[in-house]
Amino acid sequence: MKLRDWTRRRSLLAVFGILLAIDLLAGIGSASLAIAASVKKDVGSGTSSGGSAKTVAWDDGTRNVTDANYGVFKALKVTVDQTSNLTDQGVHVSWTGGKVTPPQDDKTNYLQIMQCWGDPSTGPKPQQCEWGEASTSLSSLVGSNAANRSLVNGEDPLQDYGSGYQVPLAHNIKAWAVPFQAVDGTSAWNPLTYFSQSSSNEVTVARTGQDGSGSYEFETQTSLSAPELGCGTAITTGGVTAGRACWLVVVPRGEFNADGTPASSNSDGRVGGSPLSATNWADRIQFKLGFTAIGASCPLGRAERRTAGSELIAGAFTSWQSALCATGTTYGYSEIGDAEARAEAVSGAQGATGLGFVALPIDATAAAGATLEYAPVAESAIVVGYNIDKHLVTSAPDYADNGTPVTNLVLTPRLVAKLLTQSYQNDVPDGGGKSYLAANPTSLRTDPDFLALNPEFKFFPKGSSPDGLMVALGNTDAASAIWAWLRADPDASDFLNGKADPWGTVVNPSYLSLKLGTDTTVDSYPKADLSTFRQSTDIPAPGYGTLDMRPYTLDMDEAASRTLHADANVKTVWDQTKLPPAFTDPGAQVPGERFEISITVSNSADLYGLQTAKLVNAAGKAVAPTSASIGAGVDAMVPSATDGIVVTDPNKRVNAAYPLSMLTYAVVNVCNSSLPALADYRKLLNYIAGPGQVSGSSLGQLPDGYVPLKASLIGQVAAASKALASEIATPVCVSHIKVPKSANGGTTTTAPPAPADAPSATPTPTATPGASPSARMTPAVQTTATRYTVLAALFFAVPCLAIGPILLRRRRL
């Protein structure tokens, strides 16, 4: 992750796994219409929801009309799509009424965006903002000091150049800057004391298009990822606990310097000066940001009722978890592979969870003799998320929009198959020198198959290309769904089986032996090309391999996060200065030239504000992953071999259906679970079927990226809950039946009191406020930490020459 090392963030989130308590939502009555009405936006639109969007006009009646930039900024209006219930996530910042940024250079007329702490009423001071650690490549795009905290004495008539801004240097050398002050009261002249270019979320340049509008996905940071700001730290006032508020600050840069001189008079023609300089700072637009409180609320030491399973449910479970604390049960969740979840659900091993989350049912052989109850819990989708800027040549008809985001991308199964099989030259170490790829395009961007559907990319430079298609490590039902979609498409399956496409592109032959076009058991993303490359003989053999050039992410959430940061963690730059020397990451792609794509889950795409591609379904229609299309995809599912469980039929032709819609089930092993465990699982299902289906950004609600269950599916949850209640009240399982007292005084096993009634098929949900951090694996710290230790070992220690074929074999823990 760009904001802090991703693994460190996961560990921090696990430490804060027990979330803040909130009142349990009352009552489950009838109102499925209320659930449907609660959907605030389409899934995968590249924006977040929350009902807290705010728009602020620059000219609010208080601006100085003699400001040299007044005419440039007077029509500017900025909107932030979510300003409350925030965590580490993306928010969509958009604007209208701006002046177009010069398409060939970031000289003038752009926005700079930063996150700050400060007074909760009046806002931040320049000293309180995370700013000034842009990379050299970013700093070079803008004018003198525009990317840092440095000041030049006399450049700004409103700036104080007193001792508070004079950097203490030896030998009578004088320099001025805006120091950074952390929320704890400490300060430093060098912001590296607190944050770096790899951790700061500052936006050096956000460009405005020819129509005066623009947008940027800004990542908000909590105190877990930016402790120097303290956003979201739990503060209790008058018995009420809330997260510390922070600020999002937008500083527009126009056509004049702080002293009123035109930018064109500067030697580089670029507007100069730090945005923290007094005159520039006075032009700011600021938004107060409300953060979800970070802390612990479920009583420490309380026994945990563990659940585990698919990443598809992770975002929803994190939200539900805090509300469920008030039921008297602490529910833990461990993100594990779907196959592992199925195996654990029927294992009967001590410590195994009795409730797992899966998209596909347990096969009949493994389930033999087990009493299983399935309940649908969430509708979501597997998506291709992207972060692509219009990187246009001067002859492009829309060249004035150069550097603004691409908002329309269409992919066919065959194109995805090419990306997953390293069939583009740029996805193989020294791919341009491989004879078996000589007839293939260098990248997705140069593929005529791709350009036929996405003509605007014809005007991108030939060197513009993604860092492959980021995918997660491991065996999952999501990967299984992707391959089923590819096999069902004649063009994609022919390509995977070795047939060239109409332009002569052939599958990388390293993948032919895997039979990906016909093998129905594939549920991972193998990286089978074992090529290596070293740029010179000074670099030790074998150089870098596929896993250095196109590395896995640990899960789909990390893939989404890396897509937002435009940093695929590629390690192909040899750094002789490291001890020992090693290949390193060249860093994030530069805004205006970003081109990153990944396979992720709809919730993570929405969390990080990614755009999502339209995918071509079996009916030949390019469909975006919206609430309606995901619902249509679930409606089109067909019965499986397991009674009551539906699965996707990738051959079914439904025009409006998104092809990678996913329905996640909770599966309970009734007889292998204790009666108290069944009572807890039943409480969980009751909550999921009611308040848990209300869409919203408050904790306890269904997060963006999920679609509320329709009434018929809620009815299935009710039936499963009723079955658990029946077993609790009148046990049938041998493991639950009372054992009569023996003559020598042996004990009996008794059932707990029968719980409340099961949910109705049309529950009445109630919105739930709450406070807790966003955490994907909580609070089962030991199980989760162990899993990711194993994954990290695979990720970094398994030689790149062997891992591709190995990943085809299902992991068994």
CSV table of C-alpha atoms in Angstrom, one decimal, residues 7 255 342 384-385 457 484 539 574 757:
chain,number,residue,atom,x,y,z
A,7,THR,CA,1.2,-5.7,5.9
A,255,GLU,CA,-2.7,31.8,-13.6
A,342,ARG,CA,-15.8,-25.6,3.0
A,384,VAL,CA,-12.2,-5.3,-13.1
A,385,GLY,CA,-11.3,-2.1,-11.3
A,457,PHE,CA,-7.0,4.4,-26.5
A,484,ALA,CA,-15.9,-20.4,-16.0
A,539,ILE,CA,23.1,-7.8,-12.1
A,574,TRP,CA,18.1,-2.9,-9.6
A,757,ASP,CA,-38.4,-16.1,16.7
